[in-house]
Each structure stands twice: as C-alpha cells, then as structure tokens.
Coordinates of C-alpha atoms and ligand atoms in Angstrom, one line a residue:
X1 CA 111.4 159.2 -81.8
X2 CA 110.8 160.8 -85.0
X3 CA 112.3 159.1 -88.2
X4 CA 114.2 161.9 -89.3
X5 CA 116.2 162.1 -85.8
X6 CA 116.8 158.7 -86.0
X7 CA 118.6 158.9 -89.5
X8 CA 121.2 160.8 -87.4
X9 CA 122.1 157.5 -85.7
X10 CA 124.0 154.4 -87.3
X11 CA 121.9 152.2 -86.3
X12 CA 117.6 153.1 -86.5
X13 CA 116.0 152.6 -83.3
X14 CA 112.8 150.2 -82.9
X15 CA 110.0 151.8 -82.7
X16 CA 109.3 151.5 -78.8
X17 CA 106.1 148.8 -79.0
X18 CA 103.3 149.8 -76.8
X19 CA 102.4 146.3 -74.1
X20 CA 99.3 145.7 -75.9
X21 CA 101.3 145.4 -79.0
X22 CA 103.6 143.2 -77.4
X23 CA 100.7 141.2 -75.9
X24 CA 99.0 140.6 -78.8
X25 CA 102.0 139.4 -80.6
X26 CA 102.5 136.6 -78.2
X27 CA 98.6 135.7 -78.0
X28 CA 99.3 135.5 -82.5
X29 CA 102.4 133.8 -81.7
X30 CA 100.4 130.9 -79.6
X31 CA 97.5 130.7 -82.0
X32 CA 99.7 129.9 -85.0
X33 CA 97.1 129.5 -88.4
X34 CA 94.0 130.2 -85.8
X35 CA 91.9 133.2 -85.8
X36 CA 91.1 134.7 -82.2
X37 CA 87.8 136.6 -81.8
X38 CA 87.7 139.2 -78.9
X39 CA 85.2 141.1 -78.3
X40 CA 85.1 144.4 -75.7
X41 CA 81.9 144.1 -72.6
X42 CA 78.7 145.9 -73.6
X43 CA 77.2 148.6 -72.3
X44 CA 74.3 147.5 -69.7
X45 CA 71.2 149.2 -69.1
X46 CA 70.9 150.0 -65.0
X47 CA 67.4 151.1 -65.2
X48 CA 64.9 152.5 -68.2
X49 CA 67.2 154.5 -69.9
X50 CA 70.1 155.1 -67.8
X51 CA 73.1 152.5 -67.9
X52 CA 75.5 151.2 -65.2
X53 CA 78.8 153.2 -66.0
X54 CA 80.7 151.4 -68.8
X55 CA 83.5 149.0 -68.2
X56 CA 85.8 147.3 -71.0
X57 CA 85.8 143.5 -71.1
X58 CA 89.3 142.8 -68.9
X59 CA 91.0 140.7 -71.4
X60 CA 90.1 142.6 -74.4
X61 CA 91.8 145.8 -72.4
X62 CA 95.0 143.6 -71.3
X63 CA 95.2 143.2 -75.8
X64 CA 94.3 146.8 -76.6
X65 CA 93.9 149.4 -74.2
X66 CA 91.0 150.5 -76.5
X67 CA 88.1 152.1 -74.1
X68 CA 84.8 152.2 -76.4
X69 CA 82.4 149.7 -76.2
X70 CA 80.8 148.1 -79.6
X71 CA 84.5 146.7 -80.1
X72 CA 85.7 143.5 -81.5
X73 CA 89.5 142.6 -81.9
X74 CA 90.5 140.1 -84.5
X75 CA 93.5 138.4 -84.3
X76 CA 94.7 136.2 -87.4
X77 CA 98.1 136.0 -89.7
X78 CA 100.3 137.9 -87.5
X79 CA 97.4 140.8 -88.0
X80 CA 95.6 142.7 -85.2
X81 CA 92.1 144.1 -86.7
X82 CA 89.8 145.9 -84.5
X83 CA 86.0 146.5 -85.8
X84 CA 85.1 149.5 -83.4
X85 CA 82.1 152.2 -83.8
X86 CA 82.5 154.7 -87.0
X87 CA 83.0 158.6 -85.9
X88 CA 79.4 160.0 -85.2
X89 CA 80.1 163.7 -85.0
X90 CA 76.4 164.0 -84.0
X91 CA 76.7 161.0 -81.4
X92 CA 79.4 162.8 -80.6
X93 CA 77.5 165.5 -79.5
X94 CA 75.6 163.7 -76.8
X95 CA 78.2 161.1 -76.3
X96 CA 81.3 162.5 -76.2
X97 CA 84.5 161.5 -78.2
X98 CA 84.6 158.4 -80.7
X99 CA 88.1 157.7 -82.0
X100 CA 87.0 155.8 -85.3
X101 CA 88.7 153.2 -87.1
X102 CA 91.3 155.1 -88.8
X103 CA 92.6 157.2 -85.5
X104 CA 92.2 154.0 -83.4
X105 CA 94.5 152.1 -85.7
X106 CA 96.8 155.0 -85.5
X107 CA 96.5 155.3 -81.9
X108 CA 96.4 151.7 -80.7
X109 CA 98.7 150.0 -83.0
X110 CA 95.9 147.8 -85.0
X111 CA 97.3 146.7 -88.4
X112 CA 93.9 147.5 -89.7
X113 CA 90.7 149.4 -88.2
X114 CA 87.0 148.6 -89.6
X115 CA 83.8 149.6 -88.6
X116 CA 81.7 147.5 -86.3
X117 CA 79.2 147.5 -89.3
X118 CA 81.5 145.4 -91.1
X119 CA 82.2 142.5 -88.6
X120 CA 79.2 140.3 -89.7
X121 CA 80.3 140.6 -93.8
X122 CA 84.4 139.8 -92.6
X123 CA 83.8 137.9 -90.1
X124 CA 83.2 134.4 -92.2
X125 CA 86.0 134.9 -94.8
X126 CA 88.2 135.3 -91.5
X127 CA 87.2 132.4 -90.0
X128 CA 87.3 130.3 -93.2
X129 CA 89.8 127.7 -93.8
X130 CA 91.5 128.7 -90.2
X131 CA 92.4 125.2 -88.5
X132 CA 90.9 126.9 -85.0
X133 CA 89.0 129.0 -83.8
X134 CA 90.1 130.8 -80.3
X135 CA 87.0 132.4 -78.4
X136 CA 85.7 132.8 -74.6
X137 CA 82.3 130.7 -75.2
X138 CA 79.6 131.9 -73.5
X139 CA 81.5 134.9 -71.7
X140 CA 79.0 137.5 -73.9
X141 CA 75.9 136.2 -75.4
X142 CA 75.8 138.5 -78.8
X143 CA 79.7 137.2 -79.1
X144 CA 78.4 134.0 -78.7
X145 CA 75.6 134.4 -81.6
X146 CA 77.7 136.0 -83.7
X147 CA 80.8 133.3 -84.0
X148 CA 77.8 130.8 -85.0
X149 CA 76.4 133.1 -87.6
X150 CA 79.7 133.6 -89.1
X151 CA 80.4 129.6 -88.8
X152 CA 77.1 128.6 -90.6
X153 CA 77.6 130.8 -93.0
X154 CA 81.4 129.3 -94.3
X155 CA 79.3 126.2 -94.0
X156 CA 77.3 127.6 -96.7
X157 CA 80.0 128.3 -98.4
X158 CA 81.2 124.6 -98.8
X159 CA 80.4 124.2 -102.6
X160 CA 83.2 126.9 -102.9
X161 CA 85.1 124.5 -101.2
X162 CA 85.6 126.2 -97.8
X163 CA 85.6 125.3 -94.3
X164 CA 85.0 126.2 -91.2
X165 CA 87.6 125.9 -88.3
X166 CA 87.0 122.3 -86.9
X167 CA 88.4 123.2 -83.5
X168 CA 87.3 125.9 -81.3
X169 CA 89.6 126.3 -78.3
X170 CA 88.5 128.3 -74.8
X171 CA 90.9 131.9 -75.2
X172 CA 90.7 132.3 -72.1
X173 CA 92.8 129.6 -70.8
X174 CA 95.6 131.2 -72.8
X175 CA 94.8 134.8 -71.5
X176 CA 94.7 133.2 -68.0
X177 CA 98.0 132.3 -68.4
X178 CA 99.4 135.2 -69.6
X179 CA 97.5 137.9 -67.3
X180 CA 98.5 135.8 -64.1
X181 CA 102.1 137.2 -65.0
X182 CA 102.2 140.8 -64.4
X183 CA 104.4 142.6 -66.8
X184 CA 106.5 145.7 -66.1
X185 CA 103.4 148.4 -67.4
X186 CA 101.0 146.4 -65.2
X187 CA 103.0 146.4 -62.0
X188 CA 103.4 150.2 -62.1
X189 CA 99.6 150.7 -62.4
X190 CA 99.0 148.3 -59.8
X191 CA 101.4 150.2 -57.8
X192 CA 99.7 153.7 -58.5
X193 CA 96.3 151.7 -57.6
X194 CA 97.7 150.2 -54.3
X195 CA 99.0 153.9 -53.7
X196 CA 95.9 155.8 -54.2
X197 CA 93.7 153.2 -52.5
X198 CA 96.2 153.1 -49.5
X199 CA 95.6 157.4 -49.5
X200 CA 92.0 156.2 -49.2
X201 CA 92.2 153.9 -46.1
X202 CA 94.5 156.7 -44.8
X203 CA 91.7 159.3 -45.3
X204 CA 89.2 157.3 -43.8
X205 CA 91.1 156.5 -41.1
X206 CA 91.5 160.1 -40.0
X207 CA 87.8 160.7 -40.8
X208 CA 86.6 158.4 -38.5
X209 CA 84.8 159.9 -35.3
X210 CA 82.5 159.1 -32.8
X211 CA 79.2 159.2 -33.8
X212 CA 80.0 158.6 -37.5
X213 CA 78.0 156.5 -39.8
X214 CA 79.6 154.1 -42.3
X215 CA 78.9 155.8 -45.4
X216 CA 80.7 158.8 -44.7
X217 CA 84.2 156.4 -44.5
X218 CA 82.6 155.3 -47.9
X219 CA 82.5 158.6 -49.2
X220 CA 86.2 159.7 -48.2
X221 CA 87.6 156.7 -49.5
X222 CA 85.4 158.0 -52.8
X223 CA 86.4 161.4 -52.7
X224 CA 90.1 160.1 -52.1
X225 CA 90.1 157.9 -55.5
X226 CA 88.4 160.1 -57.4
X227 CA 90.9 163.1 -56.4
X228 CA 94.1 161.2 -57.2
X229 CA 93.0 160.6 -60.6
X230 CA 91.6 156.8 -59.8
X231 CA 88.8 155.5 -62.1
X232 CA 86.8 154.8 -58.8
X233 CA 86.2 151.6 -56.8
X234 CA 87.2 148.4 -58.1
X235 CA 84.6 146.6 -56.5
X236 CA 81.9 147.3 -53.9
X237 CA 83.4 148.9 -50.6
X238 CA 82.7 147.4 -47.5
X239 CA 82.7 149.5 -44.6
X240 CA 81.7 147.8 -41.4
X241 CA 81.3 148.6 -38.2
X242 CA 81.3 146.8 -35.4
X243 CA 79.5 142.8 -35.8
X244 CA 78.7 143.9 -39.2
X245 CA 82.5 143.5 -39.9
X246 CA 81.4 139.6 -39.4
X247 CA 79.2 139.5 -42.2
X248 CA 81.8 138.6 -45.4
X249 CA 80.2 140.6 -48.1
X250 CA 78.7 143.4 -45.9
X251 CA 77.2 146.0 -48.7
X252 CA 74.9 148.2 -46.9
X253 CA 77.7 150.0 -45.7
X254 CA 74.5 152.6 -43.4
X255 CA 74.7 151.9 -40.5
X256 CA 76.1 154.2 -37.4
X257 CA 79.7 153.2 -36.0
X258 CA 80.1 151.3 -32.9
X259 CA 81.4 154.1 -30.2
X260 CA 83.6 151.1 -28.7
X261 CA 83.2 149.1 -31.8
X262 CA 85.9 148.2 -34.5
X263 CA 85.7 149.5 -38.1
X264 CA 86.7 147.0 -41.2
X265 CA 87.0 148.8 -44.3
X266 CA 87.4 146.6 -47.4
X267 CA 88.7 149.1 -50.6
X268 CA 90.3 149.7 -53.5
X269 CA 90.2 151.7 -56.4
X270 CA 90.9 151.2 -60.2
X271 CA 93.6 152.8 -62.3
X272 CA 93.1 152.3 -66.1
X273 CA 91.9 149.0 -65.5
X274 CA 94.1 147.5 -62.5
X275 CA 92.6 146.9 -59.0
X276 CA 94.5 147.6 -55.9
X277 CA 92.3 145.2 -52.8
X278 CA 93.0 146.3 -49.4
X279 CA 91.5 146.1 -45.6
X280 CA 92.5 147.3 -42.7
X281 CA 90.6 147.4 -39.6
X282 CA 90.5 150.2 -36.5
X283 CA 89.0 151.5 -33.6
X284 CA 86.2 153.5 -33.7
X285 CA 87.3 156.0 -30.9
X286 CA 91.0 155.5 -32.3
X287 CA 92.5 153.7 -29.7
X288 CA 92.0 149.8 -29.3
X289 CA 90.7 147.8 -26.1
X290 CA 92.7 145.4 -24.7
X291 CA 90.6 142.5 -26.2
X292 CA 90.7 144.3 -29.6
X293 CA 94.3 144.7 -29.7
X294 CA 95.0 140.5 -28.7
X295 CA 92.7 139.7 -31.9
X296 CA 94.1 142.3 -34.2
X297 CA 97.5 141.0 -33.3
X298 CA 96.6 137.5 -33.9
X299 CA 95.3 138.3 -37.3
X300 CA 98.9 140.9 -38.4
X301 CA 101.1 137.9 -37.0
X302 CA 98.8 135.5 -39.1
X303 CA 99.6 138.0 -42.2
X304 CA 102.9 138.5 -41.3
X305 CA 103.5 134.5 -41.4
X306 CA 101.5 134.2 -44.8
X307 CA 103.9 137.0 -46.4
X308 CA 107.0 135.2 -45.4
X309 CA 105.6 132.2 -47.1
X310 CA 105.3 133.7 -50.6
X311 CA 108.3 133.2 -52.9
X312 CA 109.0 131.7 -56.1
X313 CA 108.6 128.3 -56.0
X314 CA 106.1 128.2 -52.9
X315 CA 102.9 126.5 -53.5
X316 CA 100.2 129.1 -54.2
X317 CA 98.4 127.6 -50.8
X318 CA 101.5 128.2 -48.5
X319 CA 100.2 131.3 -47.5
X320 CA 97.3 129.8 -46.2
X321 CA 98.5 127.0 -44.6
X322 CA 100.7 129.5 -42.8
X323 CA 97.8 132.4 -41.8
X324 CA 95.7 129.1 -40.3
X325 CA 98.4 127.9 -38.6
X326 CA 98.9 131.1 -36.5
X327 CA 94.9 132.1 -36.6
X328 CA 93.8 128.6 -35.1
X329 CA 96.6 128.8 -32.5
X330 CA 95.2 132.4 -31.6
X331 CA 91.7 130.8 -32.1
X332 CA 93.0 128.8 -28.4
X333 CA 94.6 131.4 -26.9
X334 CA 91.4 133.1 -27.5
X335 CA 89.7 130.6 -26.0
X336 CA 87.8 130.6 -28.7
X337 CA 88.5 127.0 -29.6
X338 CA 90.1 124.2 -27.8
X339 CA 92.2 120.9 -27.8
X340 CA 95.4 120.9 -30.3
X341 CA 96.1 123.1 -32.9
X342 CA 96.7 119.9 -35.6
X343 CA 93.3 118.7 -35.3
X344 CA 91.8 121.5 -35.4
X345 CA 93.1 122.2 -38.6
X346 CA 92.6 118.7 -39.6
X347 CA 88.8 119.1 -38.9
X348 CA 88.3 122.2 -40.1
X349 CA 87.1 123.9 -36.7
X350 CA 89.1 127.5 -37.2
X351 CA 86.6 128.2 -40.0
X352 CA 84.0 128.8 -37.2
X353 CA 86.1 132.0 -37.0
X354 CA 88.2 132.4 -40.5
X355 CA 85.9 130.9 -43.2
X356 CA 87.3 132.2 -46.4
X357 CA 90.6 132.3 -47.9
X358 CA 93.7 133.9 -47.7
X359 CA 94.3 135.3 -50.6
X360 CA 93.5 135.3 -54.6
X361 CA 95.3 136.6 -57.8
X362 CA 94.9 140.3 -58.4
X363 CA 95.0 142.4 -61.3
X364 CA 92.8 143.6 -64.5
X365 CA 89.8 141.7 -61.7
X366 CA 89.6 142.1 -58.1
X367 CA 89.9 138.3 -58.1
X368 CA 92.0 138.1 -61.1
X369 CA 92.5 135.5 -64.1
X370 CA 94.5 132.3 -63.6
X371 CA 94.4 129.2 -62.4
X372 CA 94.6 128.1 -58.8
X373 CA 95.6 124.2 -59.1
X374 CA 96.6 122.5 -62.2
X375 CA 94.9 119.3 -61.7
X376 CA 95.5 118.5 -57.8
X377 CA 98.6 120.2 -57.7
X378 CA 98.7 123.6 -56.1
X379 CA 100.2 126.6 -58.7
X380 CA 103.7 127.4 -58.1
X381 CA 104.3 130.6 -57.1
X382 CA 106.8 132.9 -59.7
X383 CA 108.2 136.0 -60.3
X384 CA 105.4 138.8 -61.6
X385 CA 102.5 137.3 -59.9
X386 CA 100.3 139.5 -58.0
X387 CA 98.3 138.5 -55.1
X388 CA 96.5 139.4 -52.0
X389 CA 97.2 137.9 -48.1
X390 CA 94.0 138.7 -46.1
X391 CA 94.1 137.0 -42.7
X392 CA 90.7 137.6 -40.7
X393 CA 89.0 136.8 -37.3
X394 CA 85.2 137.0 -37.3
X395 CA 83.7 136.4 -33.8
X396 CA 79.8 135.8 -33.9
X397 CA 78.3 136.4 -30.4
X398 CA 77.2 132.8 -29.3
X399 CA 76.7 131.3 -25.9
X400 CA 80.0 129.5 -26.1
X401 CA 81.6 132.4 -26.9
X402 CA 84.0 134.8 -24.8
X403 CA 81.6 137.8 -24.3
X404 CA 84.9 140.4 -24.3
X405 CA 84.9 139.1 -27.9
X406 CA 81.5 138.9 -29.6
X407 CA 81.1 141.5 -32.6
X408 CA 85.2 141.6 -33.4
X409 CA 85.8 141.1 -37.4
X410 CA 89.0 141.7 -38.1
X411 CA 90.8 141.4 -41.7
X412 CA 94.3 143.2 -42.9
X413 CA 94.2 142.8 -46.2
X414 CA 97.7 143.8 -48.3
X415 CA 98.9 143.2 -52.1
X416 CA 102.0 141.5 -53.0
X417 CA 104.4 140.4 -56.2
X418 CA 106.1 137.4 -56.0
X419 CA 109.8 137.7 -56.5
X420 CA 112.7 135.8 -56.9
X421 CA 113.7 135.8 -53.2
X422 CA 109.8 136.3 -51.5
X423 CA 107.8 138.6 -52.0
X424 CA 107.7 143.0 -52.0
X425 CA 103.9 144.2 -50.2
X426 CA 103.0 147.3 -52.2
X427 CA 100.4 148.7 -50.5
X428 CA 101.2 150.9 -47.4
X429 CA 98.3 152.3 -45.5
X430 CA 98.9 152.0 -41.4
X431 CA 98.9 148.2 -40.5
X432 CA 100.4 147.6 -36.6
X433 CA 98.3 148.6 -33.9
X434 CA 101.2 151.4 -33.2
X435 CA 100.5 152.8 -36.6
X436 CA 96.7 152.8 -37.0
X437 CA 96.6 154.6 -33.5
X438 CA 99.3 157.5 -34.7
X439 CA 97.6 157.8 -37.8
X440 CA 94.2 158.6 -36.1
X441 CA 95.5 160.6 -33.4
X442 CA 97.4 163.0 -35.6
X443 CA 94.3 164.3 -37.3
Ligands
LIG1 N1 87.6 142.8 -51.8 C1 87.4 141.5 -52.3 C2 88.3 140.5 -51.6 O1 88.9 140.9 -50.7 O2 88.4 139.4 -52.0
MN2 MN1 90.8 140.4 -51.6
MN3 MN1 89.4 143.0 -50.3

C-alpha cells in the first residue's frame, strides 16, 4: 500500500514484510553480536564450456529469494547486506538480466546492496570484533577460503587492537532448525509443487501403452512440469519398468516397458525452490494381475497405516514402525518370509524386501534440512513439518522366491504436513488400485 493511501487511515499500516525478511530477522535475532556469512551455490561447469543449469544454494534462497549466483548475504547488527554481481549491460547481452546492488536491495528487502567486488575489502571490518562467527564450513570451498582470508587479515590487524571472532559456530544447525518448520509461503509452494507433479504422474499414467519405452513417461512427466510453470525436476526421475523398479536409484530410465510388467515412476518437480517427491506404481497394460494387485495392496495399507501414525507429538520413526509392521506381515502372507511377524522385525528379515526408509523431511531439498534424532531420541513430530511416507515392496527373482512374484517393485510415495490432530497428504495423483485403473482406462 502506498504511503499516501495510508495517511487516509488512523492508524499507518506495516509495511507487509516479505518471508525472507521475516526469516532473516529471526536468524539476526539468534545470532545476537555475531556476523553470519552466506553465500549463494556457484555456477558448475558440466562440460568445456557449457554448465549444468544453475541452482541457488537452498539456505541462502529460504534468507533471500535472490536468484543470481556470485551472491553472498551478510548478516550482522540487525543489518541484511548482500554483495551480489554489479549490472553488466554488456553481460547482459549474452547473459540475460542482472538486477545489481541498488535494485536488488530495493527488490529484496537488503538494508544495504554492494558489489561482489567489494566482499574481500568489507568482509574483515565485518568480522572484526564480532564475538562469533556463524558459517556452513566446508559447504563451498571458495566460501571456505574466503572466511580465512578475511580472518587472517583482522589478525593482522591486532596492533590496531582488533580481533577476530573467537568462536565460529556451524549455521546450518540453526537453518536446520528453522527450514524443518514450514511456514505459511512455503506450504503454498509445496502445495503448487505437489499439484503440478501429481498432473505429471497423472500424464504419465495415461501415456503409458504397450510397447512404450521408459523415457517417453520421462518426457511427459517433463513436458507436464515444464507446462504448468514448474522449474523442472527436483531430482533425477526414475521411471522403471518391470524388475528394474527393484533397483532403488534406477537412472537409466531406457529401457522398453514390461507388456505384463509394473511401472514405478519416482517424480517431482520444483517450484521456486520447493520440491514436491512422489511415486506411484501401475500396470503396464492398465489393469493389474491378480499377484500385482495382493502386493500393491500390501504396500497402500502399509502407507495408509504410516499416515495415521503422523501427528504432532509422534516420534518422527512412528511411521516406519507402522509401514514395517503391515509390510512384514504381507511379507508372510506373501510367502515371501516366514515364522512370526515380531522376530522378523526384530532381525531385520523384511529388508530382504523393503530396504530403505519410510520417509524423510521435504522441502527447499528433496531430502530436506533437519535433524532426524537429537541424540538417541527420535524428533517429535509438530505442526508445519513436511514429510514424505513411501512404503515399497521390491521382489528380486531368487530360487526361494514365489515365481508369480519375481520382478514386482512397488513404492507409493505421498507428501504430508504434520498438524495438530495428524497429518493433511497433499499430493493427489491416483493411489488405490480402483483409481490407477480408471485413470488409465479413461484415456
Ligand atoms: N525421490 C527420492 C526419494 O524418494 O527419496
Ligand atoms: Mn522420497
Ligand atoms: Mn521419491
């Protein structure tokens, strides 16, 4: 709102502060007299002279929401100062737009914008005489080397009778803390995430024919993120048919689909920044076998038991505790595994067949900042958090092995928040058996 409307009112609205803004405060409000150095990810050379597309260091995003590389935010006094790249009108040229210091203090909300150039001159005088020093050691080499020029040289300045900070404290502990609580701006871009990437599995879904190789699913899941607006994937895709669905980190994602086979497509795009994670896993031919349909029920009642699990208060491994539970005693039904469901557990047998977890934080990163235990104590689960439940069944073939079920990998893969009461799932691509199959007959 413009001042001069305001001046109609009695009392002057606040200025409405962006998140960053709001972000930043807290992170000055925890570092009292300490100076935080934060600097953006750097662009990386793919090959010769051609460089993987650029992506902003997470945590510097969740403090700015400034999208340049060659960017360093200072935090220190109840001051933001970001050092970012100097307008280049013939860069610009090649390079596209540069907002400068001056528009991206405007813009952003900085108290004060320099150029990059001038980091290595400011950088001392801002360090010196500051109790602490708050930086992510060794999470960016030149950040690394820079933070140690700038302390030897307040050493050097000693006879002037300055000093360096004596304690230097791991940021990202702090920024851990804060990103594991999702606040209101965050949870409506994960939700436009979890909505495009949910469009995705949709597409793919419908796409899928007899016949079909894996990288066409790839590319309409592709074509889907890209045409709702997403940034693109948040992390490698997985599409994989058939036995290949057994193989956790499939990549190749080139091989032709099974005719009788299952699909398991792991996706999700980005949306400035946040990730939505998904999988869901169908029949090739659209219409699952009888063996198919046992295992893929044992693995949504195995998700369906983890979700009701999640709620404030719950231990972050509850989930988990409850997807084995149900996995291991469809491991026996299976006959996949025998004897009783306790000791199995006990000894660890189910991870013949479910050997990763069920679920991790999600956000900014696919597997997203925060802490899982605090010492041997599971987290608590609270309000805000996002996560991911991802029950799976992988069935090698192997001698002792029903032969109905070799080559079935199975994961459903859905993202939550944690609320007061449970939990909401906000991702809502076809999940039941009922609803994969209408969604792939109705092409
Ligand atoms: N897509 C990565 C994961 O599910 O953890
Ligand atoms: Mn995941
Ligand atoms: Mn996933």
């Amino acid at each position: 709102m413009t001042s001069s409307r305001a001046s109609h009112k009695k009392t002057v609205p606040q200025k409405r502060r962006r998140p960053q803004e709001l972000r930043r405060a807290r992170l000055l409000a925890h570092i009292g007299a300490g100076v935080a150095v934060i600097p953006t990810a750097a662009e990386k050379v793919r090959n010769r002279d051609t460089s993987y597309p650029y992506r902003f260091d997470s945590d510097f995003w969740y403090l700015t929401a400034f999208p340049e590389p060659d960017a360093v935010l200072v935090l220190v006094d109840g001051r933001s100062i970001l050092f970012c790249r100097e307008k280049n009108a013939e860069r610009e040229v090649w390079e596209g737009f540069r907002y400068g210091p001056e528009a991206a203090k405007e813009v952003f909300g900085f108290d004060a914008a320099f150029p990059l150039s001038a980091l290595e001159a400011q950088l001392p005088p801002l360090l010196a005489d500051r109790p602490t020093l708050w930086h992510s050691l060794g999470q960016d080499a030149a950040n690394d080397a820079r933070i140690v020029r700038a302390l030897n040289a307040v050493r050097g300045m000693a006879r002037v009778g300055k000093r360096p900070p004596a304690l230097i404290h791991d940021l990202r502990q702090t920024l851990d803390a804060m990103r594991l609580i999702k606040d209101d701006a965050e949870l409506t871009l994960m939700r436009q995430a979890a909505d495009i990437a949910a469009a995705g599995h949709l597409r793919a879904m419908r796409a899928c024919r007899l016949g079909g190789f894996e990288y066409e699913l790839e590319a309409e899941l592709s074509y889907e993120f890209r045409r709702r607006g997403a940034t693109g994937h948040a992390y490698a895709p997985i599409v994989a048919g058939g036995g290949n669905a057994c193989v956790l980190h499939y990549a190749d994602n080139d091989k032709r689909l099974p005719d009788a086979g299952l699909v398991l497509i792991d996706a999700g795009c980005e949306v400035q920044g946040y990730a939505a994670d998904i999988s869901r896993t169908f029949p090739v031919k659209g219409r699952f076998s009888a063996a198919q349909k046992d295992c893929y029920e044992i693995v949504l009642a195995a998700q369906t038991a983890a979700v009701a699990a999640i709620h404030s208060g719950a231990e972050f491994n509850a989930p988990h505790e409850a997807a084995v539970r149900v996995l291991t005693e469809g491991m026996v039904a299976l006959r996949l595994l025998s004897g009783a469901v306790d000791g199995l557990i006990e000894s660890g047998a189910y991870q013949r067949f479910y050997m990763h977890r069920t679920g991790h934080w999600l956000g900014l990163d696919v597997h997203d900042a925060g802490d899982y235990k605090q010492g041997e104590a599971w987290m608590s689960l609270a309000p805000g958090m996002t996560l991911t439940v991802e029950p799976g069944l992988y069935i090698r073939p192997a001698p002792d092995v029903p032969k109905h079920l070799h080559n079935i990998g199975i994961r459903i893969e859905d993202d939550v928040v944690v609320t007061e009461q449970g939990c909401r799932m906000y991702t809502h691509a076809p999940r039941t058996v009922a609803e994969i199959e209408a969604a792939m007959q109705s092409v």
